[in-house]
Amino acid sequence: YTSAQAIPQEIWLPGEPRQLEDLQNWLSELRGAKVHIKVPQRGKKFKLVETVNMNALQALNHHKLQRSVDLTARSQALEELRQGLNMDRAPLRIECYDISHTQGTNQVASMVVFEDGLPKKKDYRHFVIRGENGAGGVDDTAAMAEVLERRMHNLEKEDASFRFRPDLIVVDGGLPQVNAASKIITDPDIKIVGLAKRLEEVWIPGSDFPLILPRS
């Protein structure tokens, strides 16, 4: 019996790897004892290696197929979003902003990021809302304006960790919030929408009525 974390004394492969001796020496050093790499030619060992190799190839092909299907689905979803929001190109980078607070105090904004339809968690950010006097914004609309101003300021810094320009910005709220955001985000290449949570209404700056996207 050999645990999954341990290096065994013998390793059977379906074919001899390049730099066999170097590989054996490296594994032996890690194990602290001699490791032998062998290629069985007949018998039970040969059949076992053949079966394991076949299973590995099938698993790899299944993984490639799943990735292909997932990529196709995400590409289709982004294209449908582009059409629904009347954008010139699919939104490859999407940034979403929300304001939270404790009974009106301790305001914090959160930014979540999607790239190619997948969450990019290392780009997530939190912003403490300062306001004019350091006590926070007067309301959520002012807080959203502040965080977007800071976001656009960071966009101009070449050394900023999130200097990549978003294609689509989604703010939490309806028409007042999205209109306020549109005064901050003046870049014509960045689309701004508001998302009203309860009915999932999509608000576009200057529109009198929300856009209702299909549930699918």
GROMACS .gro file of N, CA and C in nm, residues 44 64 66 73 78 98 103 126 147 149 189-190:
model
   36
   44LYS      N    1   0.041  -0.937  -1.629
   44LYS     CA    2  -0.058  -0.858  -1.557
   44LYS      C    3  -0.018  -0.711  -1.548
   64LYS      N    4  -1.146   1.779  -2.200
   64LYS     CA    5  -1.136   1.872  -2.314
   64LYS      C    6  -1.274   1.903  -2.371
   66GLN      N    7  -1.565   1.889  -2.210
   66GLN     CA    8  -1.638   1.972  -2.115
   66GLN      C    9  -1.593   2.117  -2.124
   73ALA      N   10  -2.078   2.775  -2.442
   73ALA     CA   11  -2.195   2.827  -2.370
   73ALA      C   12  -2.168   2.968  -2.319
   78LEU      N   13  -2.239   3.561  -2.351
   78LEU     CA   14  -2.185   3.696  -2.364
   78LEU      C   15  -2.235   3.764  -2.491
   98ASP      N   16  -2.158   4.712  -0.550
   98ASP     CA   17  -2.268   4.713  -0.454
   98ASP      C   18  -2.223   4.789  -0.330
  103GLN      N   19  -2.679   5.018   0.929
  103GLN     CA   20  -2.774   5.122   0.971
  103GLN      C   21  -2.727   5.260   0.927
  126HIS      N   22  -1.261   4.568  -0.212
  126HIS     CA   23  -1.350   4.638  -0.120
  126HIS      C   24  -1.301   4.783  -0.109
  147VAL      N   25  -1.700   5.564  -0.523
  147VAL     CA   26  -1.620   5.445  -0.554
  147VAL      C   27  -1.591   5.438  -0.704
  149GLU      N   28  -1.554   5.700  -0.901
  149GLU     CA   29  -1.449   5.800  -0.925
  149GLU      C   30  -1.311   5.743  -0.891
  189ASP      N   31  -1.659   5.379  -2.435
  189ASP     CA   32  -1.635   5.236  -2.456
  189ASP      C   33  -1.678   5.152  -2.336
  190ILE      N   34  -1.724   5.217  -2.227
  190ILE     CA   35  -1.768   5.144  -2.110
  190ILE      C   36  -1.919   5.158  -2.097
   0.00000   0.00000   0.00000
